[in-house]
PDB file of C-alpha atoms in Angstrom:
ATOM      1  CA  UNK A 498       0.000   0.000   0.000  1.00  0.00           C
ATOM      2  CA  UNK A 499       1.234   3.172  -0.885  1.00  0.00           C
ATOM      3  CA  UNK A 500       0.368   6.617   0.467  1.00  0.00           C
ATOM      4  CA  UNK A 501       1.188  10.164  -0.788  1.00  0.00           C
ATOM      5  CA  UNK A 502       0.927  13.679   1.012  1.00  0.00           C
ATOM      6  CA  UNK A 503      -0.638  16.297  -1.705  1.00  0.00           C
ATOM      7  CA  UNK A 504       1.935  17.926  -3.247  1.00  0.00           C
ATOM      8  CA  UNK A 505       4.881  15.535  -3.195  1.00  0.00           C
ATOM      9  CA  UNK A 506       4.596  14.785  -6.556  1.00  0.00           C
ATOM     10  CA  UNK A 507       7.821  15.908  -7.166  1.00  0.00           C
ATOM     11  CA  UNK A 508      10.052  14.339  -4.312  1.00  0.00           C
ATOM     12  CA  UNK A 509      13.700  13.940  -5.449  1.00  0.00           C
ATOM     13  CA  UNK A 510      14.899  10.473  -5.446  1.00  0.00           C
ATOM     14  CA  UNK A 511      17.164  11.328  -2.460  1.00  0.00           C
ATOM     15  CA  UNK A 512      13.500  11.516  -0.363  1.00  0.00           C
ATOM     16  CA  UNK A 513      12.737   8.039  -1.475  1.00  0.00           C
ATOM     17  CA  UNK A 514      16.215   6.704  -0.283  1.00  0.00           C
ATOM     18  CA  UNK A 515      15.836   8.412   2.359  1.00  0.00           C
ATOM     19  CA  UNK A 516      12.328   6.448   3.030  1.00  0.00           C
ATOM     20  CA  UNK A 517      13.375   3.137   2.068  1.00  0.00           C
ATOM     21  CA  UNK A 518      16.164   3.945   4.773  1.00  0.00           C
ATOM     22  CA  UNK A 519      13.328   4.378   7.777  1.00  0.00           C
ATOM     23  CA  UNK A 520      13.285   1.566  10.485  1.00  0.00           C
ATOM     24  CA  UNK A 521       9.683   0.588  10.858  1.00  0.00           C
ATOM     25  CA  UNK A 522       8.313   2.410  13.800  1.00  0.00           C
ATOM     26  CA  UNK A 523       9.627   5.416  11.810  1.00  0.00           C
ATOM     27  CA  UNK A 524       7.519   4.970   8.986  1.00  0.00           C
ATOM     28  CA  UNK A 525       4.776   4.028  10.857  1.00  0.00           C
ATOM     29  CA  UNK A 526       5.293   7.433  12.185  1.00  0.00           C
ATOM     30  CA  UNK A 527       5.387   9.315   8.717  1.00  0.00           C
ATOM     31  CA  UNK A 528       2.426   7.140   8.107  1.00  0.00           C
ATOM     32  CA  UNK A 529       0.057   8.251  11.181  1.00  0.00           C
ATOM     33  CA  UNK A 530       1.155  11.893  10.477  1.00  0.00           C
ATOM     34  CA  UNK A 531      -0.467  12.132   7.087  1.00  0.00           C
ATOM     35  CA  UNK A 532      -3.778  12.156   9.042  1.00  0.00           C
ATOM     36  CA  UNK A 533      -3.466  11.343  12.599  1.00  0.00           C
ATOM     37  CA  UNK A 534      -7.071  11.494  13.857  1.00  0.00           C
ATOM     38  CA  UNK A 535      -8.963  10.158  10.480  1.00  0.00           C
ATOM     39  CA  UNK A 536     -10.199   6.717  11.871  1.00  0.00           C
ATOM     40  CA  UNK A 537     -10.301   5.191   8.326  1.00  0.00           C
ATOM     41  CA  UNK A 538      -6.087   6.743   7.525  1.00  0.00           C
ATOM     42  CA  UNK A 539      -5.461   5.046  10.874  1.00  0.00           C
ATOM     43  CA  UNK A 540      -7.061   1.637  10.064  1.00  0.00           C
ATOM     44  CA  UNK A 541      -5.495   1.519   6.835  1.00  0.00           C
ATOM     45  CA  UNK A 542      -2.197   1.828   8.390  1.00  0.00           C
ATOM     46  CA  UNK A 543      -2.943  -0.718  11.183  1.00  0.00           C
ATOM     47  CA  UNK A 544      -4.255  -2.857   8.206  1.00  0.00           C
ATOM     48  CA  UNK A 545      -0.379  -2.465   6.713  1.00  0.00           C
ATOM     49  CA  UNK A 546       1.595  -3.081  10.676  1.00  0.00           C
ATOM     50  CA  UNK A 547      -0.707  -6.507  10.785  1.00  0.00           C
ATOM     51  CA  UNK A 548       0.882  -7.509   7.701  1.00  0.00           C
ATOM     52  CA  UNK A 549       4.299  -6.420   8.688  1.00  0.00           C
ATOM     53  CA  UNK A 550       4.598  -8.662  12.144  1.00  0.00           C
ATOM     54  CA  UNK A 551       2.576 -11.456  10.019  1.00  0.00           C
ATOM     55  CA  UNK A 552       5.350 -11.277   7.500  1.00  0.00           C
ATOM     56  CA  UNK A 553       7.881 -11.028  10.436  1.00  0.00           C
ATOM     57  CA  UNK A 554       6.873 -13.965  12.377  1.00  0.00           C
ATOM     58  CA  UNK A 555       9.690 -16.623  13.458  1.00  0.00           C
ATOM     59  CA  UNK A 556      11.583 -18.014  16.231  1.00  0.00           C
ATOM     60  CA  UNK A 557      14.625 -17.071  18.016  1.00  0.00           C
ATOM     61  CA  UNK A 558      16.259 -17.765  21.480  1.00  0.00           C
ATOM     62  CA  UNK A 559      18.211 -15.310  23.108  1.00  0.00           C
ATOM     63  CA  UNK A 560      18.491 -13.544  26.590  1.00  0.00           C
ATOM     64  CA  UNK A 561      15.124 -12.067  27.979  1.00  0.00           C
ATOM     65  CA  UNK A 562      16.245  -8.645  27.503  1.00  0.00           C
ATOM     66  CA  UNK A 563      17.343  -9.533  23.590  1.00  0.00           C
ATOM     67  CA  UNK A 564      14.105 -11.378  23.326  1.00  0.00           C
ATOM     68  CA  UNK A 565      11.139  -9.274  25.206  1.00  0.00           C
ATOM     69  CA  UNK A 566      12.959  -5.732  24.425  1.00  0.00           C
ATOM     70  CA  UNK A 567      11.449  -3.900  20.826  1.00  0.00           C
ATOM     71  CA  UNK A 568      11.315  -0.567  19.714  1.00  0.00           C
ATOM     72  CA  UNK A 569       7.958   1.128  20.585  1.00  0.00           C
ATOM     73  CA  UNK A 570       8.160   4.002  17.987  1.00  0.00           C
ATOM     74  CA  UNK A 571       7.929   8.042  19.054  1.00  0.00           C
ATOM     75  CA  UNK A 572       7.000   9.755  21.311  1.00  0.00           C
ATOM     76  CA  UNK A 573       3.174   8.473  22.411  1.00  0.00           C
ATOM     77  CA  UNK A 574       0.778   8.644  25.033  1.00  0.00           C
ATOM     78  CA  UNK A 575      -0.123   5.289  26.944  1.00  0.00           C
ATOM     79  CA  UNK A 576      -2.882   4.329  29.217  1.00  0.00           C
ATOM     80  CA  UNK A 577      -2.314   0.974  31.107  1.00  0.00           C
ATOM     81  CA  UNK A 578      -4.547  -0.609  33.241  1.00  0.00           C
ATOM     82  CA  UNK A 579      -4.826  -4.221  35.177  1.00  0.00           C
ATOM     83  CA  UNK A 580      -7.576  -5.943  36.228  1.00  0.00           C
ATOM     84  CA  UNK A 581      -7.847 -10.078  37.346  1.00  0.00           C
ATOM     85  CA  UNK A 582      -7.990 -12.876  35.092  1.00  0.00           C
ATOM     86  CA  UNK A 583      -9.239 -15.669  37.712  1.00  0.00           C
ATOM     87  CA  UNK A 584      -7.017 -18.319  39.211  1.00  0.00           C
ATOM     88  CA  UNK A 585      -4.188 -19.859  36.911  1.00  0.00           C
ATOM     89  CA  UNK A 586      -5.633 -23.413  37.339  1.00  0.00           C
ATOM     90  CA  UNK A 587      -9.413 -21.818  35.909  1.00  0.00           C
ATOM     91  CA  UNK A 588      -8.734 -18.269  34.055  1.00  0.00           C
ATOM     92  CA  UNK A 589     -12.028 -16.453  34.301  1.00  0.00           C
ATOM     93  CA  UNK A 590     -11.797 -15.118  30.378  1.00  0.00           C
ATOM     94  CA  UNK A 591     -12.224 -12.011  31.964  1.00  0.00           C
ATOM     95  CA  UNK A 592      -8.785 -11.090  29.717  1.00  0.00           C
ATOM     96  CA  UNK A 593     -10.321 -11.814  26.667  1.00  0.00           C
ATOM     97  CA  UNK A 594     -14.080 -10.529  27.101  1.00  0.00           C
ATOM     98  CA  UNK A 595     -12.422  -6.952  28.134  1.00  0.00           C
ATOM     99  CA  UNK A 596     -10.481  -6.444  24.802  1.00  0.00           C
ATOM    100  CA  UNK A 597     -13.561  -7.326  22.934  1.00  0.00           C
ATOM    101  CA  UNK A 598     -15.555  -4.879  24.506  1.00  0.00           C
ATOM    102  CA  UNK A 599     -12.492  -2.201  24.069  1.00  0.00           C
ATOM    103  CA  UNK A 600     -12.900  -3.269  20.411  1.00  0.00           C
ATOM    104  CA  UNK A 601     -16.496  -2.651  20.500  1.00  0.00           C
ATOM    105  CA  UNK A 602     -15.941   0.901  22.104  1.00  0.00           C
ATOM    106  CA  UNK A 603     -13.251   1.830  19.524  1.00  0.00           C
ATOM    107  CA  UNK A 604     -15.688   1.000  16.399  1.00  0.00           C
ATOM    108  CA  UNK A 605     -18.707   2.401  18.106  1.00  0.00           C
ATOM    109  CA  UNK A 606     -17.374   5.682  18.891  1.00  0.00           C
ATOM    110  CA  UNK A 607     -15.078   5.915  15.747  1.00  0.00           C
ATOM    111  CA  UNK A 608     -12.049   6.214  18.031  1.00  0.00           C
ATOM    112  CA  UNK A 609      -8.905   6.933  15.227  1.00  0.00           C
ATOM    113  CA  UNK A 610      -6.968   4.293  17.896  1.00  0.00           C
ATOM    114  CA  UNK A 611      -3.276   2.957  16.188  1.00  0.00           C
ATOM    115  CA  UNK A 612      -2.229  -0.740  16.790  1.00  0.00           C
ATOM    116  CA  UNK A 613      -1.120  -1.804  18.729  1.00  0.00           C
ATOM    117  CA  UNK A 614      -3.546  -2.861  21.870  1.00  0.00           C
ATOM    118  CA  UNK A 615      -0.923  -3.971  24.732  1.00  0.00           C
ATOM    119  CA  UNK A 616      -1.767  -7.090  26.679  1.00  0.00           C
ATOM    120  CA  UNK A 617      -0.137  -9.461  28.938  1.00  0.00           C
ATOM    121  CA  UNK A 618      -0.395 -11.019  31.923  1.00  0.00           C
ATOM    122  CA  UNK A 619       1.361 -11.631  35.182  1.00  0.00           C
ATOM    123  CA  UNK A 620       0.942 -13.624  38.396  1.00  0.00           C
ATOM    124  CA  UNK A 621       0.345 -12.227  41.579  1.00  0.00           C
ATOM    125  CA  UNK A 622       1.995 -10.533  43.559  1.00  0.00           C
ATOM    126  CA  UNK A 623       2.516  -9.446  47.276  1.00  0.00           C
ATOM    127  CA  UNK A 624       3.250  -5.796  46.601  1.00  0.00           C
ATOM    128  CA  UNK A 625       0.631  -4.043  48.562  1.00  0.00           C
ATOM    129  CA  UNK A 626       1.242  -1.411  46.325  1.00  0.00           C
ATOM    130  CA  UNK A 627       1.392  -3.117  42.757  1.00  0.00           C
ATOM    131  CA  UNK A 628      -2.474  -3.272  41.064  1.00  0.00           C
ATOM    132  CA  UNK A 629      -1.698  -7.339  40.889  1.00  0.00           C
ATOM    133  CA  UNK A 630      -1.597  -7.856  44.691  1.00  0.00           C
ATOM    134  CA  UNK A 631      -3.045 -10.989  45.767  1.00  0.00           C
ATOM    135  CA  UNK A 632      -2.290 -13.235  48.718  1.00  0.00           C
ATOM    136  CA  UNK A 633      -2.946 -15.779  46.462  1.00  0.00           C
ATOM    137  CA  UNK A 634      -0.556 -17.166  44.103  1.00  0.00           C
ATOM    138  CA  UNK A 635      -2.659 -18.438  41.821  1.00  0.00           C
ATOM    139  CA  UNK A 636      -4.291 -15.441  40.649  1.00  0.00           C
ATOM    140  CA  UNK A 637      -3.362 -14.128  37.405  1.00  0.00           C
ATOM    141  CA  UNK A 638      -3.776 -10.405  36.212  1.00  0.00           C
ATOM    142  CA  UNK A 639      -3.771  -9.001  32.570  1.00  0.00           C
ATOM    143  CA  UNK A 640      -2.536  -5.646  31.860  1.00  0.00           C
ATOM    144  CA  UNK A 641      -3.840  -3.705  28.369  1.00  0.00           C
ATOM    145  CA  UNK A 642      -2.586  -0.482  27.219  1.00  0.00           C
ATOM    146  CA  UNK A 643      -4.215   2.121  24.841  1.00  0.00           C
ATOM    147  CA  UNK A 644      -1.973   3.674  22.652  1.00  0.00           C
ATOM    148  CA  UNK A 645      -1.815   7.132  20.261  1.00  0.00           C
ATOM    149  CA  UNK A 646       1.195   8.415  18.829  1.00  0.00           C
ATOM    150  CA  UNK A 647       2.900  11.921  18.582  1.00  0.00           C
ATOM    151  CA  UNK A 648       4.329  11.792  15.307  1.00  0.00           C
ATOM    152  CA  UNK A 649       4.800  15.484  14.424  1.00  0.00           C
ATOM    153  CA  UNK A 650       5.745  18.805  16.622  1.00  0.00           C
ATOM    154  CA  UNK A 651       3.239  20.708  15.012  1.00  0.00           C
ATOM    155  CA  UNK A 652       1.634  21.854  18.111  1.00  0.00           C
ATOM    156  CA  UNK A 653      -1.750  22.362  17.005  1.00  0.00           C
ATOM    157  CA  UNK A 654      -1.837  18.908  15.899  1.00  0.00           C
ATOM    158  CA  UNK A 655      -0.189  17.471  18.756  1.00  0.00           C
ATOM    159  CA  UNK A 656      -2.864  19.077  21.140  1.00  0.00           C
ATOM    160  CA  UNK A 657      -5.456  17.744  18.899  1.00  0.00           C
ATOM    161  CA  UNK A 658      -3.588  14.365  19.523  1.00  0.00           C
ATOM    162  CA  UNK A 659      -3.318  14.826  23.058  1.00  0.00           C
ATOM    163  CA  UNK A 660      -7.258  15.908  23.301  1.00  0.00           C
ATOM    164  CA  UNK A 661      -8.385  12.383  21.488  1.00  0.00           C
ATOM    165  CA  UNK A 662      -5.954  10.520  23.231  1.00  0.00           C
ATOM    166  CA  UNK A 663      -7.720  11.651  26.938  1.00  0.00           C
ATOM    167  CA  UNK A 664     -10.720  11.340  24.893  1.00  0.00           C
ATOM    168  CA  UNK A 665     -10.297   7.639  24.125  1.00  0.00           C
ATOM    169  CA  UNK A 666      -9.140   7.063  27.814  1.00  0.00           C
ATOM    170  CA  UNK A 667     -12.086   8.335  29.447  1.00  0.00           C
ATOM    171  CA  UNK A 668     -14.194   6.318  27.516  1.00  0.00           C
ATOM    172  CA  UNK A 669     -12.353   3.143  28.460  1.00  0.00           C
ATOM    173  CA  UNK A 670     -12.657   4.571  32.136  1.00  0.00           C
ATOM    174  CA  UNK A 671     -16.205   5.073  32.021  1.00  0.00           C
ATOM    175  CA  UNK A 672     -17.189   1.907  30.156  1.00  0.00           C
ATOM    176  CA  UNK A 673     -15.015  -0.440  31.163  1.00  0.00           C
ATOM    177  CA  UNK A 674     -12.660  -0.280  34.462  1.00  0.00           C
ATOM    178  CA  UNK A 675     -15.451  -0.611  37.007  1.00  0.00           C
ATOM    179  CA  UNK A 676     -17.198  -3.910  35.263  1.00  0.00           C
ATOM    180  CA  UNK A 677     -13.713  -5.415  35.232  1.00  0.00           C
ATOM    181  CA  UNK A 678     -12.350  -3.960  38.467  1.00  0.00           C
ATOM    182  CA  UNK A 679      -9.694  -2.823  36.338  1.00  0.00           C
ATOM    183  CA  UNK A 680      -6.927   0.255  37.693  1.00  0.00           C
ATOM    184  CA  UNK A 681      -4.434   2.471  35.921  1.00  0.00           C
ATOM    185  CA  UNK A 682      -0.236   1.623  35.983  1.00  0.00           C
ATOM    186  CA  UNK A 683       0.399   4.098  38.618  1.00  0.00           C
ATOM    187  CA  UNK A 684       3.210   5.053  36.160  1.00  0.00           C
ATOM    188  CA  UNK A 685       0.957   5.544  33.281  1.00  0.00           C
ATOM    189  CA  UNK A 686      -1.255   8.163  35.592  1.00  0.00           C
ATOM    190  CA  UNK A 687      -1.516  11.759  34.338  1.00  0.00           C
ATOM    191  CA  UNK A 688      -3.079  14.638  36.188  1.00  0.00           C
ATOM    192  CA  UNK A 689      -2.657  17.889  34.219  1.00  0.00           C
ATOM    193  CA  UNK A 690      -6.069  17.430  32.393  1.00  0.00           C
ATOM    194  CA  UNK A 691      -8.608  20.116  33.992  1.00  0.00           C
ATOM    195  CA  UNK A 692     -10.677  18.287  36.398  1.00  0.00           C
ATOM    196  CA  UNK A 693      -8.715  14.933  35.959  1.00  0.00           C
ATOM    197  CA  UNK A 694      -6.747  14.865  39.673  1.00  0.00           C
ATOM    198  CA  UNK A 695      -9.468  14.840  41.945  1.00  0.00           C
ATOM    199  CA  UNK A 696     -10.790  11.745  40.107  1.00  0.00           C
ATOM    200  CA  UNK A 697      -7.725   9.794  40.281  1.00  0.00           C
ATOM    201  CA  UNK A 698      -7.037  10.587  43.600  1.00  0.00           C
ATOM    202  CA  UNK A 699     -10.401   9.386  44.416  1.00  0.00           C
ATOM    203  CA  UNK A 700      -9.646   6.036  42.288  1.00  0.00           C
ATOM    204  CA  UNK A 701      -6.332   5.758  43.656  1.00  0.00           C
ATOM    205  CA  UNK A 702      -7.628   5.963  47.741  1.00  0.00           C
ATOM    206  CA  UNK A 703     -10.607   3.687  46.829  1.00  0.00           C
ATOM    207  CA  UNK A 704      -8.668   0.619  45.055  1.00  0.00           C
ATOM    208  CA  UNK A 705      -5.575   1.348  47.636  1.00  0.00           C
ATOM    209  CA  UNK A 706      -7.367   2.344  51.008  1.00  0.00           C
ATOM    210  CA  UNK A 707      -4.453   3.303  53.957  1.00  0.00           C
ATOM    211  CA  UNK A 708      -1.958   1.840  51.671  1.00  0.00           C
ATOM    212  CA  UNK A 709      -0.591   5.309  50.283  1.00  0.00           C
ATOM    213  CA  UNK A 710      -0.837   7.296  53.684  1.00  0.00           C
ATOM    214  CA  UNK A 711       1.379   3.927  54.838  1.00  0.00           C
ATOM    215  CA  UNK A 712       3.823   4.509  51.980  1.00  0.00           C
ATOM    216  CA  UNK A 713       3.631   8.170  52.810  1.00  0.00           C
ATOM    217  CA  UNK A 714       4.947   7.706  56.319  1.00  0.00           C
ATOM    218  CA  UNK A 715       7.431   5.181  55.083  1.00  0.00           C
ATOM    219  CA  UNK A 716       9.062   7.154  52.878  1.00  0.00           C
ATOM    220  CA  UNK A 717       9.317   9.967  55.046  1.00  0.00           C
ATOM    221  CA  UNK A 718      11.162   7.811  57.505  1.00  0.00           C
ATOM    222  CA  UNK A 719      13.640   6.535  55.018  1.00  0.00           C
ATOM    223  CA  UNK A 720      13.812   9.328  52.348  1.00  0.00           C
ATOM    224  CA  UNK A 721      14.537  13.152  53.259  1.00  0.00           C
ATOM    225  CA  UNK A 722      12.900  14.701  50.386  1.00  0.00           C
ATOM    226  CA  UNK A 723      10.251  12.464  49.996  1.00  0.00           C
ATOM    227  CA  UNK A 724      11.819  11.366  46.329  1.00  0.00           C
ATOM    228  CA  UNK A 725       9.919   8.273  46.327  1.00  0.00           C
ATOM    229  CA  UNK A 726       6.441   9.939  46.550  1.00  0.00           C
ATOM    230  CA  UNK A 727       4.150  12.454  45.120  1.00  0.00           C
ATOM    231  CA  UNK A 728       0.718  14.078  45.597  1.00  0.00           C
ATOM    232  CA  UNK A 729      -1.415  10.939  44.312  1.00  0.00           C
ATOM    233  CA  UNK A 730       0.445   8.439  46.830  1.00  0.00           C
ATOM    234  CA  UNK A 731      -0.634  10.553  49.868  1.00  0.00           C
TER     235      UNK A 731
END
C-alpha cells in the first residue's frame, strides 16, 4: 500500500532513499502523520503493521532482555490498566471478554486508535502497592494499554492528539474499568487534564485504602525529600 501527502509529486529520489532507509516504527510514524485522527487513515495503516509482524513472524532464542525488548516508535501517550484474570488453574476469560468490549468501544465511537492494543499477563503478587496484589498465588492479572502516537511537533496537531488521546481514555474509564475492576499503571497516571486529579485521587484511595498514607509515612522515615512519593500516593 502506498500513500502520498498532496503535493509531493515531485520528491527527489534522495526523499525516497531516504524512506526506504526508515526503520519501521519510523515509517509508521510518517504514516500516522499524514492524518493522525482520520479513523479510516489510521485503520489503513494498522491494516499495513498486521501484515508487517505477520510477514515477520519466526523463532529465536536469546536472553530475555534480547528477546522481550522492541522498539515502541515516538513519542506516544499510553494508558495501562490491570484488572484479574481468575485463578491460573481456571482463568475467568475475563482477559479476553475486556479487549472485545475495548474493540467494540473503539468502532462504536469511531475512536482513530493505532495498533497496537498492549496485553499481557502476570501472576500475583505481594506488593501491597502493585495493582496485581493478591495473597494468592494463583491469581493471574492481565494488563492492556491504549496507545496514540505523537508523530509530528506541530503543536496544534499534537494538542489535537493529546485531546483524542484523553478522549479515548475516558471512555475506556467510564465503560469499562469498574465492570472489570480494572486500575491504571500508577506510572501511566496523568493529572494535568482540567478536572482529571481529583478523580484519580479518588480512584487511587478507593482501590488502595491506607496503603498510600502507609507509603507516605514510610518514605518519610527513610527518604529526606520524599523522592519516592508524590501528591497521588498521599
Amino acid at each position: 500500500m502506498q500513500y502520498k501527502v498532496e503535493g509531493s509529486r515531485d520528491k527527489s529520489s534522495d526523499d525516497e532513499q531516504d524512506i526506504d532507509e526508515l526503520s519501521f516504527t519510523e515509517l509508521r510514524d510518517k504514516l500516522i502523520a499524514i492524518d493522525p485522527l482520520n479513523k479510516h487513515h489510521i485503520v489503513k495503516v494498522n491494516q499495513v503493521e498486521a501484515e508487517f509482524w505477520k510477514k515477520s513472524e519466526g523463532y529465536r532464542v536469546g536472553w530475555s532482555d534480547e528477546i522481550l525488548g522492541f522498539d515502541c516508535g515516538g513519542q506516544q501517550w499510553v494508558s495501562e490498566t490491570c484488572f484479574p484474570a481468575g485463578k491460573l488453574a481456571k482463568p475467568s476469560m475475563k482477559d479476553l471478554e475486556y479487549i472485545e468490549e475495548l474493540k467494540k468501544l473503539i468502532e462504536k465511537e469511531e475512536i482513530p486508535a493505532p495498533a497496537p492494543i498492549e496485553q499481557r499477563w502476570t501472576a500475583s503478587t505481594w506488593s501491597p502497592l502493585s495493582p496485581a496484589s493478591s495473597p494468592s498465588e494463583d491469581d493471574i492479572f492481565s494488563w492492556v494499554g491504549i496507545i496514540m502516537y505523537l508523530p509530528t511537533m506541530d503543536a496544534r496537531q499534537r494538542k489535537d492528539i493529546t485531546e483524542e488521546f484523553f478522549h479515548y481514555r475516558h471512555l475506556t474509564q467510564a465503560k469499562l474499568w469498574d465492570d472489570y475492576s480494572a486500575y491504571e499503571h500508577w506510572a501511566k497516571i496523568e493529572t494535568d487534564r482540567g478536572g482529571a486529579e481529583s478523580e484519580l485521587n479518588e480512584n487511587v484511595n478507593i482501590e488502595y485504602g491506607p496503603k498510600p498514607k502507609t507509603w507516605k509515612v514510610y518514605t518519610r522515615k527513610r527518604k529526606k525529600h520524599d523522592v519516592a512519593k508524590n501528591h497521588l500516593k498521599a
